[in-house]
PDB file of C-alpha atoms in Angstrom:
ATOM      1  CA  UNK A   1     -16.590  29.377  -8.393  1.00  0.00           C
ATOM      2  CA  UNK A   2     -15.116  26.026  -9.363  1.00  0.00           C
ATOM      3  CA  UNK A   3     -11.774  26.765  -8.642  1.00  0.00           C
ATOM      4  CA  UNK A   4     -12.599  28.328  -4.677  1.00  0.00           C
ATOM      5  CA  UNK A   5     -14.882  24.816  -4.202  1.00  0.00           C
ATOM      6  CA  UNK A   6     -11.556  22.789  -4.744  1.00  0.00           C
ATOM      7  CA  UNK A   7      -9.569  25.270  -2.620  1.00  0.00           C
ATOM      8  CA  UNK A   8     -12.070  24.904  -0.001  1.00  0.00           C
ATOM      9  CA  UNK A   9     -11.893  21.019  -0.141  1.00  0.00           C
ATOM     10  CA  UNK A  10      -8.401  20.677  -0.728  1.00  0.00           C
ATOM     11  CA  UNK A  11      -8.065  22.688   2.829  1.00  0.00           C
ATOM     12  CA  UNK A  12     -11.002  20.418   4.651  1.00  0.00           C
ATOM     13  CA  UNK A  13      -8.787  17.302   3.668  1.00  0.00           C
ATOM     14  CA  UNK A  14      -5.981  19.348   5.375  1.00  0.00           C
ATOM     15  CA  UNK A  15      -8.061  19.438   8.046  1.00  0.00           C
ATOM     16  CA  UNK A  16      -9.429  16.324   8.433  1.00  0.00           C
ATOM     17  CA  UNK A  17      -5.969  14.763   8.486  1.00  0.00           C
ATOM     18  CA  UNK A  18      -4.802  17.341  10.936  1.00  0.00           C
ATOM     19  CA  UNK A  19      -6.021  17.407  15.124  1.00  0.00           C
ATOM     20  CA  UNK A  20      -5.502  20.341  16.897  1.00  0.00           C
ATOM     21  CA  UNK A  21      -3.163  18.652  19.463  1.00  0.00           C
ATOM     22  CA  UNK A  22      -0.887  17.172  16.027  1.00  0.00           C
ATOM     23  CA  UNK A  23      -0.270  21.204  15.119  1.00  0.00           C
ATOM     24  CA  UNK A  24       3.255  22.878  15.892  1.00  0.00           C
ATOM     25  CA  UNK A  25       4.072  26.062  17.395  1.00  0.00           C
ATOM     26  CA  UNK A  26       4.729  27.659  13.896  1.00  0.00           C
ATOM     27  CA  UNK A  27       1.433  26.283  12.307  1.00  0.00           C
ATOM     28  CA  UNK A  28      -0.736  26.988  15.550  1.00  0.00           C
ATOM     29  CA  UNK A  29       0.715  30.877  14.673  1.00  0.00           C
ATOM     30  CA  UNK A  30      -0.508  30.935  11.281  1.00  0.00           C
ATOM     31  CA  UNK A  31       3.409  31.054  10.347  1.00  0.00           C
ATOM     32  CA  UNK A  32       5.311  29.496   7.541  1.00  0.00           C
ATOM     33  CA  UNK A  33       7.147  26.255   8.263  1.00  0.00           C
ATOM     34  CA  UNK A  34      11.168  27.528   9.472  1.00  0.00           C
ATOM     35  CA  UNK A  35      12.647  24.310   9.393  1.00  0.00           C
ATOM     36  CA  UNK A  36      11.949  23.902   4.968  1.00  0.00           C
ATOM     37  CA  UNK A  37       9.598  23.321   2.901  1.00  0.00           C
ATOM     38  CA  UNK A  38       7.215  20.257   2.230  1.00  0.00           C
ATOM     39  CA  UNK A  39       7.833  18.659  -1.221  1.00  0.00           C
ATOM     40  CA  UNK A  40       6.494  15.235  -2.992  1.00  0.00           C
ATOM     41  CA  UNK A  41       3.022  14.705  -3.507  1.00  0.00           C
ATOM     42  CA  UNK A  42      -0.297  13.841  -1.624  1.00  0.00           C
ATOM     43  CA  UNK A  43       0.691  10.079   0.111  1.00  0.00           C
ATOM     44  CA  UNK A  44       4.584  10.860  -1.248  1.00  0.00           C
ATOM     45  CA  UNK A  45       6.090  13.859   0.691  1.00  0.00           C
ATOM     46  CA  UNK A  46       8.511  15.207   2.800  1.00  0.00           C
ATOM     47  CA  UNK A  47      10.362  17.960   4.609  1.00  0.00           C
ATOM     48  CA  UNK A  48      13.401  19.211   2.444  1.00  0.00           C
ATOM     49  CA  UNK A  49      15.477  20.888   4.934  1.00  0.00           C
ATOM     50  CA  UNK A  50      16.736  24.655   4.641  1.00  0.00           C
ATOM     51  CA  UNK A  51      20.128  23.761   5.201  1.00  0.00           C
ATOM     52  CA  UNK A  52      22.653  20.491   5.614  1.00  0.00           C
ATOM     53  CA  UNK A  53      21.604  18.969   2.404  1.00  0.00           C
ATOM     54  CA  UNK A  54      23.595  16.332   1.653  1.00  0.00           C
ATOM     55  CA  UNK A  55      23.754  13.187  -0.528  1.00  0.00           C
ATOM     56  CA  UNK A  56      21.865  11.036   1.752  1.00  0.00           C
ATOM     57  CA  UNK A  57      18.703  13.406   1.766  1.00  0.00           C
ATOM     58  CA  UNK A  58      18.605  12.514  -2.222  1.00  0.00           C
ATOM     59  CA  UNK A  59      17.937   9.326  -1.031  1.00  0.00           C
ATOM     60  CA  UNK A  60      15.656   9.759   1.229  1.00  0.00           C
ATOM     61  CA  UNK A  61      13.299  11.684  -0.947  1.00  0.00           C
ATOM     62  CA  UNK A  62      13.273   8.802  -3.431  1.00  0.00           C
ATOM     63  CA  UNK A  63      12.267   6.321  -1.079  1.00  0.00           C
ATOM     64  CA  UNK A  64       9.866   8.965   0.789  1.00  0.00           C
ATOM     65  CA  UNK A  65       8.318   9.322  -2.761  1.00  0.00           C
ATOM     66  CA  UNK A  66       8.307   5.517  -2.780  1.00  0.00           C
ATOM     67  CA  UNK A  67       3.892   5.346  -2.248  1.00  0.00           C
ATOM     68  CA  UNK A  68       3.099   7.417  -4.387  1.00  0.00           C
ATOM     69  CA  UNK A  69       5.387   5.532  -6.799  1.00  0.00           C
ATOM     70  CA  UNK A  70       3.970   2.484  -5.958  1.00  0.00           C
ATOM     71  CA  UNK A  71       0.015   4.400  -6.607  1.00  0.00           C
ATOM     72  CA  UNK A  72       1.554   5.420 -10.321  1.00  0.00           C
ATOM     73  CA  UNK A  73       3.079   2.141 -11.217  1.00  0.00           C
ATOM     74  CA  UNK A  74      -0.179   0.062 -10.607  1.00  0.00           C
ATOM     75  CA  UNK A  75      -2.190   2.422 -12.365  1.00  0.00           C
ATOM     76  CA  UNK A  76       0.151   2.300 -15.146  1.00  0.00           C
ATOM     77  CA  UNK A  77       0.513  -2.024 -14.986  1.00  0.00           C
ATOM     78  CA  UNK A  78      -3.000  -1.812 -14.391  1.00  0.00           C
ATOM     79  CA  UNK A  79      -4.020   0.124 -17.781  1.00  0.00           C
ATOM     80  CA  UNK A  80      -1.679  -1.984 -19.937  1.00  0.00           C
ATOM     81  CA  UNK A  81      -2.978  -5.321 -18.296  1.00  0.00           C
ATOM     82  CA  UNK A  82      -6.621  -4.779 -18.077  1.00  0.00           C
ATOM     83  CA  UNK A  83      -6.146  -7.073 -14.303  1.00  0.00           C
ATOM     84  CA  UNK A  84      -7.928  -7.486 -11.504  1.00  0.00           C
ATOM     85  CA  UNK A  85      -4.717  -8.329  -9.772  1.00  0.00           C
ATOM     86  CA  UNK A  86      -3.958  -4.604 -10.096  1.00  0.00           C
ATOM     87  CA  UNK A  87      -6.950  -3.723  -9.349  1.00  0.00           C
ATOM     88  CA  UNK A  88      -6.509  -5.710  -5.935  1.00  0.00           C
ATOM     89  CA  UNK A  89      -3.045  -4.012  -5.234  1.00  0.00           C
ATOM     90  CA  UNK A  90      -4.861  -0.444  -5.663  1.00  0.00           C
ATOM     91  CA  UNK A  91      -7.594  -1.590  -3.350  1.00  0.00           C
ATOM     92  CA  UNK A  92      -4.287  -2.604  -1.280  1.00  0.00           C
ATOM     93  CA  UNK A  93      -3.033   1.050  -0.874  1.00  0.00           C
ATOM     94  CA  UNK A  94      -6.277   2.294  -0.214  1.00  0.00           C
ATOM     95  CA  UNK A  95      -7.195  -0.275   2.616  1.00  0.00           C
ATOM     96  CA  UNK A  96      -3.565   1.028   4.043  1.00  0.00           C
ATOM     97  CA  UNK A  97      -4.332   4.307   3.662  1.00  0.00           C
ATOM     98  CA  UNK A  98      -7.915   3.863   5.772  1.00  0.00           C
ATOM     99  CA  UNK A  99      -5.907   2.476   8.318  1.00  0.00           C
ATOM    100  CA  UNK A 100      -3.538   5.191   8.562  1.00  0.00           C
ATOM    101  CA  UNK A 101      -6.058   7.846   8.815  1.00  0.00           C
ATOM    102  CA  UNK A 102      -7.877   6.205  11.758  1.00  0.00           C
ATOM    103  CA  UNK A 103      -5.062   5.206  13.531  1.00  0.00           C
ATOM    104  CA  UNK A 104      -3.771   8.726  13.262  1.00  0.00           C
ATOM    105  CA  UNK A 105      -6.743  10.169  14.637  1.00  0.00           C
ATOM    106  CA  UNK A 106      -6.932   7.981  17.368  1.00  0.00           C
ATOM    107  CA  UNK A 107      -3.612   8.395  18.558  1.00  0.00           C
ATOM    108  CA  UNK A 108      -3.013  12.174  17.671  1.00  0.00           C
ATOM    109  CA  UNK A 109       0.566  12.219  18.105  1.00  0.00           C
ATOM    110  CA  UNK A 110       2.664  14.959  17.080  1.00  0.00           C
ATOM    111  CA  UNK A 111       5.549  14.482  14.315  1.00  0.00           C
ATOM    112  CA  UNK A 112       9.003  15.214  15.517  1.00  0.00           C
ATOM    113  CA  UNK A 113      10.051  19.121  15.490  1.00  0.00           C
ATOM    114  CA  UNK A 114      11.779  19.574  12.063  1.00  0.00           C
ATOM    115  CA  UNK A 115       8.929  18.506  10.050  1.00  0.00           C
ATOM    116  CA  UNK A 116       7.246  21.015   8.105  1.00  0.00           C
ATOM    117  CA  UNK A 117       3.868  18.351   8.154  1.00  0.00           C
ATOM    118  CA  UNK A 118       0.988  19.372   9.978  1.00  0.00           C
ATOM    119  CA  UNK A 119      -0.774  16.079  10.327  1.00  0.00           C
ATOM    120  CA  UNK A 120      -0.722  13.467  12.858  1.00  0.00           C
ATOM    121  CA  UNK A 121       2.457  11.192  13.013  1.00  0.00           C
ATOM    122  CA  UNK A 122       1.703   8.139  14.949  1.00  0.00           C
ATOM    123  CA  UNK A 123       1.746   5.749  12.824  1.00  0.00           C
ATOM    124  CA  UNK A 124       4.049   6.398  10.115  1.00  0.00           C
ATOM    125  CA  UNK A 125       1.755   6.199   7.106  1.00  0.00           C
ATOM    126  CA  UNK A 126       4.671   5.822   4.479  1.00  0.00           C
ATOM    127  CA  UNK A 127       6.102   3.007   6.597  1.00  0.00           C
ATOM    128  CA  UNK A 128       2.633   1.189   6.887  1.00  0.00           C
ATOM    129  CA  UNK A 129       2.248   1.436   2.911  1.00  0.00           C
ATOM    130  CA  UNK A 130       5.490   0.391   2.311  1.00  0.00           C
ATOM    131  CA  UNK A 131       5.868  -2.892   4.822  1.00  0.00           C
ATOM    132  CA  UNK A 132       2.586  -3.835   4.158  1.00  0.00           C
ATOM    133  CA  UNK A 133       2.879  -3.756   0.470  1.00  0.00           C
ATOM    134  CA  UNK A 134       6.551  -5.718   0.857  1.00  0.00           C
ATOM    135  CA  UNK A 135       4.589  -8.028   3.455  1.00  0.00           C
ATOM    136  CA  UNK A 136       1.699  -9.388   0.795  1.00  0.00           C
ATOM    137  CA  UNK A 137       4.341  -9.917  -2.022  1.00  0.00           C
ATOM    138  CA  UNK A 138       6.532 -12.022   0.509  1.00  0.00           C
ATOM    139  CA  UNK A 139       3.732 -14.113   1.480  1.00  0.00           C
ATOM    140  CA  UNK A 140       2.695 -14.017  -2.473  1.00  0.00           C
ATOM    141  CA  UNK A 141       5.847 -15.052  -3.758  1.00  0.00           C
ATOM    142  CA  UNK A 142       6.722 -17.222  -0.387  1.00  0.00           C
ATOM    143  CA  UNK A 143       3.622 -19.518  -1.305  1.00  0.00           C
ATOM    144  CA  UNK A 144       3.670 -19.704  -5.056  1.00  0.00           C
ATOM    145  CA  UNK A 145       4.545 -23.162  -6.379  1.00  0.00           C
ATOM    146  CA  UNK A 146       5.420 -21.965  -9.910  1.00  0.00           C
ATOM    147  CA  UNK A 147       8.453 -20.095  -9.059  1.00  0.00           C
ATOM    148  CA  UNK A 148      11.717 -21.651  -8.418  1.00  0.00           C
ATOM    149  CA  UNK A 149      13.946 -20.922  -5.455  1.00  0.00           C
ATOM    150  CA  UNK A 150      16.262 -18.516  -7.255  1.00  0.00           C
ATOM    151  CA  UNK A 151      12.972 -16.418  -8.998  1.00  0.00           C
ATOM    152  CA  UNK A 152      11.739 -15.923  -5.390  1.00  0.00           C
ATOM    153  CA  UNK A 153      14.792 -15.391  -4.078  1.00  0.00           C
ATOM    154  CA  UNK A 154      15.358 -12.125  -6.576  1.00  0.00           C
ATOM    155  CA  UNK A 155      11.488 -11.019  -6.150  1.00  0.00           C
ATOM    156  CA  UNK A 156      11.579 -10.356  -2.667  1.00  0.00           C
ATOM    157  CA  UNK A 157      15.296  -8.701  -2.668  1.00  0.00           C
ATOM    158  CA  UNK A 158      14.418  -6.203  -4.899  1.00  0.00           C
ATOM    159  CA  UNK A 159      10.923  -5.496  -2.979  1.00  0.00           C
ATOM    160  CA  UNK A 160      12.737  -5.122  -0.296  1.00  0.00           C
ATOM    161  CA  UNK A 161      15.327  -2.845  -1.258  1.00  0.00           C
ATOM    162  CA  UNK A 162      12.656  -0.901  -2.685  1.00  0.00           C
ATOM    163  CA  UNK A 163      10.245  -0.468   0.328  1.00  0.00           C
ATOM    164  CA  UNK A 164      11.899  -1.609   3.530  1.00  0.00           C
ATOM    165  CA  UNK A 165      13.900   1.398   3.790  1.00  0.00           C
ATOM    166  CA  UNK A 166      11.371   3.705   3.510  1.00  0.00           C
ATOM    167  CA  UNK A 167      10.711   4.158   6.765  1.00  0.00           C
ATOM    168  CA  UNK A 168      14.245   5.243   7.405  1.00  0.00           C
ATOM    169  CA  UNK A 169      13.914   8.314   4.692  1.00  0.00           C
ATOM    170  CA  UNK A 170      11.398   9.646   6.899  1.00  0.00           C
ATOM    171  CA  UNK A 171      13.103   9.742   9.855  1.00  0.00           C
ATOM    172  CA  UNK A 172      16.269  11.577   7.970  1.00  0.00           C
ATOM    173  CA  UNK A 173      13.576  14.250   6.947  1.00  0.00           C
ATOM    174  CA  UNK A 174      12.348  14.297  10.271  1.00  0.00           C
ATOM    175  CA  UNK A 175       8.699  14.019   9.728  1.00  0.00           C
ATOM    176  CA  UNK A 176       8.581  10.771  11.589  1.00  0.00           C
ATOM    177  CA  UNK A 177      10.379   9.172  15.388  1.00  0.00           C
ATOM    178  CA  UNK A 178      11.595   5.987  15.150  1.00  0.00           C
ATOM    179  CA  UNK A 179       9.207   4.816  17.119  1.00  0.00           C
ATOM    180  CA  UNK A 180       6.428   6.109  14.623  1.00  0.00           C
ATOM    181  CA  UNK A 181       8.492   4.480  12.170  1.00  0.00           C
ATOM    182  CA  UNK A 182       8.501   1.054  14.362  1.00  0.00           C
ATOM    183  CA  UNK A 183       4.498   1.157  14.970  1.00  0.00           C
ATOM    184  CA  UNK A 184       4.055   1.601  11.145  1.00  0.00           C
ATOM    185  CA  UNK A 185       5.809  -1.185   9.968  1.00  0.00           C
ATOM    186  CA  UNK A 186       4.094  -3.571  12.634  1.00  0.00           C
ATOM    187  CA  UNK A 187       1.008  -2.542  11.769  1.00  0.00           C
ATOM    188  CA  UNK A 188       2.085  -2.654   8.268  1.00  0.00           C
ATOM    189  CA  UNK A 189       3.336  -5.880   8.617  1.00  0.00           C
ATOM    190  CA  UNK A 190       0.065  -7.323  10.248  1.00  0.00           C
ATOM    191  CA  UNK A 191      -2.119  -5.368   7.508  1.00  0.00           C
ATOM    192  CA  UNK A 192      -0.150  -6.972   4.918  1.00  0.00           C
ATOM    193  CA  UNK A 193      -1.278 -10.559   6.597  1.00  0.00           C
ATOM    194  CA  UNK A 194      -4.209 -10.135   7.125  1.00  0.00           C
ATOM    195  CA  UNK A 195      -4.974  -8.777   3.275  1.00  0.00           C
ATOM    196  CA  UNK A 196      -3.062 -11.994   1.583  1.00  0.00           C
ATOM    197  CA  UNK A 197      -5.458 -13.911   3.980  1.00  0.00           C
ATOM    198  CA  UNK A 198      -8.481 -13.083   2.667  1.00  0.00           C
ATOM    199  CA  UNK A 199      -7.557 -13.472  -0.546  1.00  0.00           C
ATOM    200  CA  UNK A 200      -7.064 -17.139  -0.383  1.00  0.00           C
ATOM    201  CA  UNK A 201     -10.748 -17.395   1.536  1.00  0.00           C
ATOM    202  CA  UNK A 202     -12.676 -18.943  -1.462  1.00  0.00           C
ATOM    203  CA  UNK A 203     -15.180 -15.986  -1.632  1.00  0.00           C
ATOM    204  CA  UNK A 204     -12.703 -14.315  -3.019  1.00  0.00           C
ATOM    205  CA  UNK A 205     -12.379 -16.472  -5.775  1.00  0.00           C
ATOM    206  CA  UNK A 206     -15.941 -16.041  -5.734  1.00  0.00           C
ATOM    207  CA  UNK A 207     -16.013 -12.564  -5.950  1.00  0.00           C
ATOM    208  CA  UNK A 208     -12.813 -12.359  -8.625  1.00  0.00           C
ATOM    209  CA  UNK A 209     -15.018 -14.450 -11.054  1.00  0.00           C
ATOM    210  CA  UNK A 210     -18.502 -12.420 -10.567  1.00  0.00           C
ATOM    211  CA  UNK A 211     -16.643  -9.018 -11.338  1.00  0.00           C
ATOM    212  CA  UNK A 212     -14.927 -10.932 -14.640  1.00  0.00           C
ATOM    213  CA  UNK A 213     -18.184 -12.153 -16.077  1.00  0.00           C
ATOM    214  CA  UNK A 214     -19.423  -8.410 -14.914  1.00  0.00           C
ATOM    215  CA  UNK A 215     -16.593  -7.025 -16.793  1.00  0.00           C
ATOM    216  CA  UNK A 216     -15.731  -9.319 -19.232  1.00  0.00           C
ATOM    217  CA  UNK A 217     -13.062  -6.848 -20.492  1.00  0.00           C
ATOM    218  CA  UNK A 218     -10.824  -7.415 -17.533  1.00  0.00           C
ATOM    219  CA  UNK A 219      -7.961 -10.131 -17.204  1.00  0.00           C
ATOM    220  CA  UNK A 220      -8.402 -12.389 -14.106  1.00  0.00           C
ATOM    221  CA  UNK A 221      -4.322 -12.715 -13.514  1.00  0.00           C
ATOM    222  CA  UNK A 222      -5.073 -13.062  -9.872  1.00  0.00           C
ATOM    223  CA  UNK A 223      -3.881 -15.409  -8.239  1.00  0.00           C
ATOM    224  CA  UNK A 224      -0.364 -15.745  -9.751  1.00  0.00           C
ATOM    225  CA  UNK A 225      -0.429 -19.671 -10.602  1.00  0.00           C
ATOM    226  CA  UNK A 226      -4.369 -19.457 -12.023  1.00  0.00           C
ATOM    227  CA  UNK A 227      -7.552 -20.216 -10.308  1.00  0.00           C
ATOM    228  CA  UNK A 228      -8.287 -23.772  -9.337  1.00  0.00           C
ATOM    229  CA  UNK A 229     -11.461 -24.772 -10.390  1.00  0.00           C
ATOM    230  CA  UNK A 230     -13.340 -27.427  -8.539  1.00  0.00           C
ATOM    231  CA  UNK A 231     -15.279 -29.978 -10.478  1.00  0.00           C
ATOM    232  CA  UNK A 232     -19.243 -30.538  -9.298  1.00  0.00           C
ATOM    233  CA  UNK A 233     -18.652 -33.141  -6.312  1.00  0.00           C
ATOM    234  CA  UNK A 234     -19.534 -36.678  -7.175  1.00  0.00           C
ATOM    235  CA  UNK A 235     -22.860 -38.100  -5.365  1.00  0.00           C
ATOM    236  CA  UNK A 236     -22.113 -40.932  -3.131  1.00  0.00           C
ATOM    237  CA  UNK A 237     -23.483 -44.594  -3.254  1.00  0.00           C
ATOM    238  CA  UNK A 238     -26.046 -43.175  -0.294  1.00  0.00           C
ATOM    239  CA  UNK A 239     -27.141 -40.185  -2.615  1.00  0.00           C
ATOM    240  CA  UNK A 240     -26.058 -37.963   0.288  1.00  0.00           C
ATOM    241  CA  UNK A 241     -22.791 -35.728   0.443  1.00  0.00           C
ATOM    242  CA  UNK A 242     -19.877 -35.757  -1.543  1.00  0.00           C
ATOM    243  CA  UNK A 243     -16.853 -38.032  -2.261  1.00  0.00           C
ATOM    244  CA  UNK A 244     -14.016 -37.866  -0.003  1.00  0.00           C
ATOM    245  CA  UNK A 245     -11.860 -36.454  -3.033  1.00  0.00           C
ATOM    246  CA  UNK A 246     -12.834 -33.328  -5.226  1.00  0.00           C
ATOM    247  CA  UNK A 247     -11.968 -33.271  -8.802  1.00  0.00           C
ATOM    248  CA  UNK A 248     -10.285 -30.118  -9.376  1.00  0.00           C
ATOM    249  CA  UNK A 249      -9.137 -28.372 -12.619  1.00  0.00           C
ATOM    250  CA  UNK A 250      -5.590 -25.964 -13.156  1.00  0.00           C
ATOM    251  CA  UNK A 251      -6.217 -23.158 -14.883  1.00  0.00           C
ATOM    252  CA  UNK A 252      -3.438 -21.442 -16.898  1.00  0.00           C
ATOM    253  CA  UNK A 253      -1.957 -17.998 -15.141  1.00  0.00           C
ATOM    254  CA  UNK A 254      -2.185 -15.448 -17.458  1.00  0.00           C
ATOM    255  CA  UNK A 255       0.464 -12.541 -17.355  1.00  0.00           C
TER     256      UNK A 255
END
C-alpha cells in the first residue's frame, strides 16, 4: 500500500510540472521517448541521445547534473558546519526552484523536439539555478572587505566555470532553446539580486540571530566578514533621539 501511495505521488508531481499544451507527440500517445532516454536526477537531468554521442555530451551531462550537485554539496557543507549560511544557500535553491515552477506554468512553453522531458521549458530551470546561484556569490564575494583582490578574483572564476555554462549543456541535450536558456539566466540573474538584497536588510540579521538563540547548536557564519553589532545609541543632551554616530562592534567570521 505504501509503495503504490509513492507511485501515485511521484506521478502527480509529474503532473503538476507537466501542462497539457508542454506534452509532445510521443508522450500525448502514451509512447516511449524515440529521441533517448532521460538520465540524472530530480532538478539534475537530461536527454542522453540514442545516437551521435560524442565527447562533448560527457560534458554536458556534468554540467546538466550541475543543481543537483550544488543541492548535495550544501547538504554535505551544511552537516559538517552546523551553518545557517548553508542553510540560507538551501533556502536559495528552493526559492529558485518556486520560481521556476510558476514561471513554467505560466508560460507553458514546449521544450525543443529531441528532448525526452515532458515538462514545461520556458524558463530554463537549470539555467535559473545555476546564474542565480553564480549571481549571489558575485555580489557576495564582490562586496566582502576581507578578501583581497586576487582571493576574489579566483572565487568567482571557478563559480563561473562551474555554473555559467550550464545553460549551454542543455541546449546540446536539447531539452532547452536558446532562448529558454536566455530567459533563465535573466531571470536567474535578477533572482540572484534580489536574494543578496534582502539579506543585507537588517531583519535579516534580525532573524539570523532569533533562529541561533532558537537553535543554539547552529553556527551563525553568515555573513562572511561577521555580524556587526550596534551598540545601544547614546541619549542626547535633549534626552530625545540618538547621537549622530552609532557605536558599533566587529564580530569575528567564523568558518
Amino acid at each position: 500500500l505504501k509503495q503504490s501511495q509513492r507511485i501515485r505521488t511521484c506521478h502527480g508531481l509529474k503532473e503538476a510540472m507537466s501542462a497539457p499544451a508542454c506534452l509532445p507527440q510521443w508522450a500525448q500517445e502514451g509512447k516511449s521517448c524515440p529521441f533517448g532516454e532521460k538520465l540524472g536526477l530530480l532538478v539534475g537531468s537530461w536527454t542522453w541521445p540514442n545516437e551521435g554521442v560524442t565527447w562533448v555530451h560527457y560534458v554536458a551531462a556534468f554540467y546538466s547534473f550541475m543543481p543537483m550537485t550544488m543541492v548535495f554539496g550544501i547538504m554535505l557543507v551544511g552537516l559538517w558546519t552546523r551553518g545557517l549560511r548553508e542553510v540560507i544557500a538551501f533556502i536559495f535553491q528552493f526559492v529558485c526552484l518556486v520560481v521556476m515552477f510558476i514561471l513554467k506554468m505560466i508560460m507553458q512553453q514546449p521544450r525543443p523536439q529531441g528532448s525526452c522531458s515532458t515538462s514545461c521549458g520556458m524558463p530554463s530551470g537549470h539555467t535559473l539555478v545555476s546564474v542565480g546561484t553564480f549571481v549571489w556569490i558575485f555580489l557576495e564575494v564582490h562586496y566582502a572587505e576581507w578578501m583581497d583582490k586576487r582571493q576574489k578574483t579566483i572565487i568567482v572564476a571557478v563559480a563561473g566555470v562551474l555554473l555559467i555554462p550550464v545553460g549551454w549543456s542543455r541546449v546540446v541535450f536539447h531539452d532547452h532553446s536558446w532562448a529558454q536558456v536566455f530567459v533563465g539566466g535573466v531571470i536567474g540573474g535578477l533572482v540572484g539580486a534580489l536574494w543578496y538584497a534582502m539579506l543585507q536588510h537588517r531583519l535579516t540579521t534580525w532573524i539570523l540571530k532569533l533562529v541561533k538563540a532558537w537553535l543554539p547548536f547552529m553556527e551563525l557564519n553568515y555573513p562572511l566578514e561577521g555580524l556587526v553589532e550596534e551598540a545601544p545609541w547614546a541619549a542626547t543632551a535633549s534626552g530625545y533621539g540618538a547621537t549622530g554616530q552609532k557605536a558599533q562592534v566587529q564580530l569575528a567570521p567564523q568558518a
